[in-house]
Coordinates of C-alpha atoms in Angstrom, one line a residue:
M1 CA 0.0 0.0 -0.1
F2 CA 2.8 2.3 1.0
Q3 CA 4.8 1.5 -2.4
K4 CA 1.3 2.5 -4.1
K5 CA 1.2 5.6 -2.7
I6 CA 4.8 6.5 -3.4
S7 CA 4.5 5.3 -7.0
W8 CA 1.4 7.7 -7.3
L9 CA 3.0 10.8 -5.5
L10 CA 6.5 10.5 -7.0
P11 CA 5.4 11.9 -10.5
V12 CA 3.0 14.4 -9.1
A13 CA 5.8 15.7 -6.9
L14 CA 8.3 15.9 -9.7
L15 CA 5.6 17.5 -12.1
S16 CA 5.1 20.1 -9.4
A17 CA 8.7 20.7 -8.8
L18 CA 9.2 21.1 -12.6
L19 CA 6.5 23.6 -12.9
S20 CA 7.3 25.6 -9.8
A21 CA 11.0 26.1 -11.3
L22 CA 9.3 27.0 -14.8
L23 CA 7.1 29.8 -13.0
T24 CA 10.0 30.8 -11.0
F25 CA 12.4 31.5 -14.1
Y26 CA 9.3 33.2 -15.6
L27 CA 8.8 35.7 -12.7
Y28 CA 12.3 36.4 -12.3
A29 CA 12.9 36.8 -16.0
C30 CA 9.9 39.1 -16.1
S31 CA 11.0 41.4 -13.1
Q32 CA 14.4 41.9 -14.8
W33 CA 12.8 42.8 -18.1
I34 CA 10.6 45.0 -16.6
S35 CA 13.2 46.7 -14.6
Y36 CA 16.0 47.2 -17.5
A37 CA 14.0 47.3 -20.8
S38 CA 13.4 50.5 -22.4
H39 CA 10.0 52.0 -23.2
T40 CA 8.5 51.5 -26.8
G41 CA 6.1 53.9 -28.7
D42 CA 3.3 51.1 -28.8
E43 CA 3.3 50.9 -24.8
N44 CA 3.2 54.6 -24.3
M45 CA 0.2 54.7 -26.8
H46 CA -1.8 51.9 -25.6
L47 CA -1.3 53.0 -22.2
S48 CA -2.3 56.2 -22.7
A49 CA -5.4 55.2 -24.6
G50 CA -6.4 52.9 -21.7
L51 CA -5.9 55.9 -19.1
I52 CA -8.2 58.2 -21.4
K53 CA -10.9 55.3 -21.5
L54 CA -11.0 54.5 -18.1
K55 CA -10.9 57.9 -16.5
Y56 CA -12.8 59.7 -19.2
G57 CA -14.9 57.3 -21.0
D58 CA -13.4 58.5 -24.4
Y59 CA -12.8 55.6 -26.8
T60 CA -11.5 57.6 -29.7
M61 CA -7.8 56.9 -29.0
G62 CA -6.9 53.6 -30.7
A63 CA -10.2 53.1 -31.8
Y64 CA -8.9 50.7 -34.5
Q65 CA -8.4 47.9 -31.9
P66 CA -11.2 46.7 -29.4
P67 CA -10.5 48.3 -25.8
L68 CA -10.3 45.1 -23.4
I69 CA -6.5 44.9 -23.1
Q70 CA -5.8 48.6 -23.2
L71 CA -8.4 48.9 -20.2
M72 CA -6.8 46.0 -18.4
L73 CA -3.2 47.4 -18.6
A74 CA -4.5 50.9 -17.2
L75 CA -6.4 49.4 -14.4
P76 CA -3.3 50.0 -11.8
S77 CA -3.4 53.5 -12.9
L78 CA -6.7 54.1 -11.3
R79 CA -5.1 54.6 -7.7
H80 CA -2.9 57.4 -9.0
A81 CA -3.6 60.9 -9.5
T82 CA -3.4 61.5 -13.5
P83 CA -5.1 64.3 -15.1
I84 CA -4.8 64.7 -18.8
T85 CA -5.1 67.7 -20.9
F86 CA -6.1 67.4 -24.6
D87 CA -4.9 70.9 -26.0
H88 CA -1.9 69.0 -28.0
P89 CA -2.2 69.4 -31.7
S90 CA -1.6 65.7 -31.8
W91 CA -5.1 64.8 -30.4
R92 CA -6.7 66.9 -32.9
V93 CA -5.3 65.2 -36.0
N94 CA -5.4 61.6 -34.3
N95 CA -1.6 61.2 -34.2
W96 CA -1.9 58.5 -31.1
H97 CA 1.7 57.6 -30.9
I98 CA 2.7 61.2 -30.5
F99 CA -0.1 62.0 -27.9
G100 CA 0.8 59.1 -26.0
D101 CA 4.3 60.4 -25.7
V102 CA 2.8 63.7 -24.7
I103 CA 0.8 62.4 -21.8
L104 CA 3.8 59.9 -20.3
Y105 CA 6.9 62.3 -21.0
E106 CA 5.2 66.0 -20.8
Q107 CA 2.0 65.9 -18.6
F108 CA 3.2 63.4 -16.0
P109 CA 6.1 63.4 -14.0
R110 CA 8.8 60.8 -15.2
A111 CA 8.8 58.8 -11.5
L112 CA 4.9 58.8 -12.1
T113 CA 5.5 57.5 -15.8
A114 CA 7.9 55.0 -14.9
R115 CA 5.5 53.6 -12.3
L116 CA 2.7 53.2 -14.6
L117 CA 4.3 51.6 -17.2
T118 CA 5.8 49.1 -14.7
E119 CA 2.4 48.3 -13.4
A120 CA 1.2 48.0 -16.8
R121 CA 4.0 45.6 -18.0
W122 CA 3.3 43.5 -14.7
M123 CA -0.6 43.2 -16.2
G124 CA 1.0 41.9 -19.5
C125 CA 2.8 39.2 -17.1
L126 CA -0.4 38.2 -15.6
L127 CA -2.0 37.6 -18.9
G128 CA 1.0 35.7 -19.8
L129 CA 0.3 33.5 -17.0
G130 CA -3.1 33.1 -18.5
V131 CA -1.6 32.0 -21.5
T132 CA 0.5 29.2 -19.8
A133 CA -2.4 28.0 -17.7
F134 CA -4.4 27.4 -21.2
T135 CA -1.3 25.7 -22.7
F136 CA -1.0 23.4 -19.9
L137 CA -4.7 22.5 -19.8
W138 CA -5.3 21.8 -23.6
S139 CA -2.0 20.0 -23.6
R140 CA -2.5 17.9 -20.7
S141 CA -5.9 16.9 -22.3
L142 CA -4.0 16.0 -25.3
C143 CA -0.8 14.6 -24.1
G144 CA -0.9 14.0 -20.6
S145 CA 0.8 15.9 -17.6
L146 CA 4.4 15.1 -19.1
G147 CA 3.1 16.6 -22.5
A148 CA 1.9 19.5 -20.7
A149 CA 4.9 20.4 -18.7
L150 CA 7.1 19.9 -21.7
A151 CA 4.5 22.6 -23.6
C152 CA 4.9 24.9 -20.7
G153 CA 8.7 24.4 -20.5
L154 CA 9.0 25.5 -24.3
L155 CA 6.5 28.3 -23.9
L156 CA 8.3 30.0 -20.5
L157 CA 11.8 29.1 -21.5
D158 CA 11.1 31.3 -24.8
P159 CA 12.7 34.9 -24.9
N160 CA 10.4 36.2 -27.3
F161 CA 7.6 35.0 -25.2
I162 CA 9.2 36.8 -22.0
A163 CA 9.7 39.9 -24.2
N164 CA 6.1 40.1 -25.4
V165 CA 4.5 39.5 -22.1
C166 CA 6.7 42.0 -20.4
S167 CA 5.6 44.9 -22.6
A168 CA 2.6 46.9 -22.1
R169 CA 1.1 46.1 -25.4
I170 CA -2.2 44.3 -26.6
D171 CA -0.7 41.1 -28.3
V172 CA -0.6 39.0 -25.5
G173 CA -3.7 39.7 -24.2
G174 CA -5.2 38.8 -27.8
V175 CA -3.5 35.7 -27.6
A176 CA -4.8 35.0 -24.1
F177 CA -8.7 35.3 -24.8
S178 CA -8.0 33.8 -28.6
L179 CA -6.6 30.6 -27.0
L180 CA -9.3 30.5 -24.4
A181 CA -11.6 30.8 -27.2
L182 CA -10.0 28.0 -29.4
W183 CA -10.0 25.6 -25.8
S184 CA -13.3 26.3 -25.4
F185 CA -14.6 25.5 -28.8
F186 CA -12.7 22.1 -28.9
R187 CA -14.6 21.3 -25.5
L188 CA -17.8 22.4 -27.0
L189 CA -17.3 20.1 -30.0
H190 CA -16.4 17.0 -27.8
A191 CA -19.1 17.8 -25.1
P192 CA -21.9 19.6 -26.5
A193 CA -24.0 21.3 -23.4
L194 CA -25.2 24.8 -22.3
K195 CA -22.4 24.9 -19.9
T196 CA -19.6 24.3 -22.9
W197 CA -21.5 26.4 -25.2
S198 CA -22.0 29.4 -22.7
M199 CA -18.1 29.2 -22.0
F200 CA -17.5 29.3 -25.5
C201 CA -19.6 32.3 -25.9
I202 CA -18.0 34.3 -23.4
A203 CA -14.6 33.3 -24.4
F204 CA -15.0 34.3 -27.9
S205 CA -16.7 37.7 -27.2
L206 CA -13.7 38.3 -25.1
A207 CA -11.5 37.4 -27.8
L208 CA -13.4 39.7 -30.3
L209 CA -13.1 42.8 -27.5
S210 CA -9.2 42.1 -27.4
R211 CA -7.8 42.1 -30.8
A212 CA -9.6 42.5 -34.1
Y213 CA -7.8 39.6 -35.8
A214 CA -9.9 37.4 -33.4
I215 CA -12.7 37.7 -36.2
L216 CA -10.4 35.3 -38.1
L217 CA -11.2 32.5 -35.7
L218 CA -14.7 32.4 -37.5
P219 CA -13.2 30.8 -40.6
F220 CA -11.2 28.4 -38.7
F221 CA -14.2 27.2 -36.7
A222 CA -16.0 26.5 -39.8
L223 CA -13.0 24.6 -41.2
C224 CA -12.9 22.3 -38.0
L225 CA -16.5 21.8 -38.3
A226 CA -16.1 20.7 -42.0
I227 CA -13.1 18.4 -41.3
G228 CA -14.5 16.5 -38.4
W229 CA -18.4 16.7 -39.1
P230 CA -19.1 13.0 -38.6
S231 CA -17.9 13.0 -35.1
I232 CA -19.2 16.1 -34.3
A233 CA -22.5 15.1 -35.4
A234 CA -22.2 12.0 -33.4
N235 CA -21.5 14.0 -30.4
W236 CA -24.5 16.4 -31.0
Q237 CA -27.0 13.4 -31.6
A238 CA -25.7 12.1 -28.1
A239 CA -25.8 15.3 -26.5
P240 CA -28.5 15.0 -23.5
Q241 CA -29.1 19.0 -23.7
R242 CA -29.6 19.1 -27.5
A243 CA -33.1 20.5 -27.3
A244 CA -32.0 23.3 -24.8
L245 CA -29.1 24.2 -27.0
R246 CA -31.5 24.7 -29.9
C247 CA -33.8 26.7 -27.9
Y248 CA -31.4 28.9 -25.9
G249 CA -28.0 28.7 -27.9
L250 CA -28.5 31.8 -30.2
P251 CA -30.1 34.2 -27.2
L252 CA -27.0 32.8 -24.9
A253 CA -24.5 33.8 -27.6
A254 CA -26.2 37.4 -28.0
A255 CA -26.5 38.0 -24.3
S256 CA -22.8 36.9 -23.6
F257 CA -21.6 39.4 -26.2
F258 CA -24.1 42.3 -25.2
I259 CA -23.2 42.2 -21.8
L260 CA -19.5 41.9 -22.0
L261 CA -19.6 44.9 -24.5
M262 CA -21.4 46.9 -22.3
V263 CA -18.9 46.2 -19.5
V264 CA -16.1 47.0 -21.7
Y265 CA -17.6 50.2 -23.0
Q266 CA -18.7 51.1 -19.6
G267 CA -22.5 51.0 -20.7
E268 CA -22.3 53.4 -23.5
L269 CA -24.3 52.5 -26.6
R270 CA -22.1 54.9 -28.7
P271 CA -18.6 54.2 -27.4
I272 CA -16.8 56.3 -30.1
M273 CA -17.5 59.8 -29.1
D274 CA -17.9 62.6 -31.7
H275 CA -14.4 63.5 -32.5
V276 CA -13.6 65.4 -35.8
P277 CA -9.9 65.7 -36.4
A278 CA -8.6 68.9 -37.6
E279 CA -7.0 69.5 -40.9
A280 CA -3.4 68.6 -40.7

């Protein structure tokens, strides 16, 4: 009996030790990168856009991308006094990168700017942990715990991944929610039910509110349905909640997207404010 317990506990302990070592390395590498890496123009623009959207409800700046990740990056800034003025010419001509530099390096003290960027970068690191968690869960369902540990190791030891998650940009957030949407989509295919459908609707809505390219997941979903249709149809026929999915599927999808849309845009039905740029 004791030997059986040891044989079961040993792999779990080794896996836990390996994952702990990888996460420790990840957090150490993130802390070093955040402390010493130079600021980039994209960081200034996305952080400034998030600040304006959170504090003033104006979604004009950087409106070509959905605002969810910008809002998340700017969340820690709510505890700081950060008044912003909009009299600079770059605001009137929609030059968002220049206006982001103006906010952080002309209107704010340098110490406050450094603090805001550091906090926004740590939010990116948290999103990177989300990517790692989805990678582990999905890999474990396909390849077991050892395969999941290997996948997480390849991810967390990749310097390109570290560099991206430690920047206050929207790329990693888009990847995190797109990966969540993909994972929930395949869970829905294998086990059609109201729970998995609701999870997929929420995840895909978050992906659409994170990056514009998430819309490209739709043709990928269609391709997956076309390739695996015989087994997908069999899973659908065997689903105990098939009638409920037919009845409530579309209303659940619409309600999920509308509620999240209202939360992200702070309850405004017309989030992009009237902003006519002046002639350059």
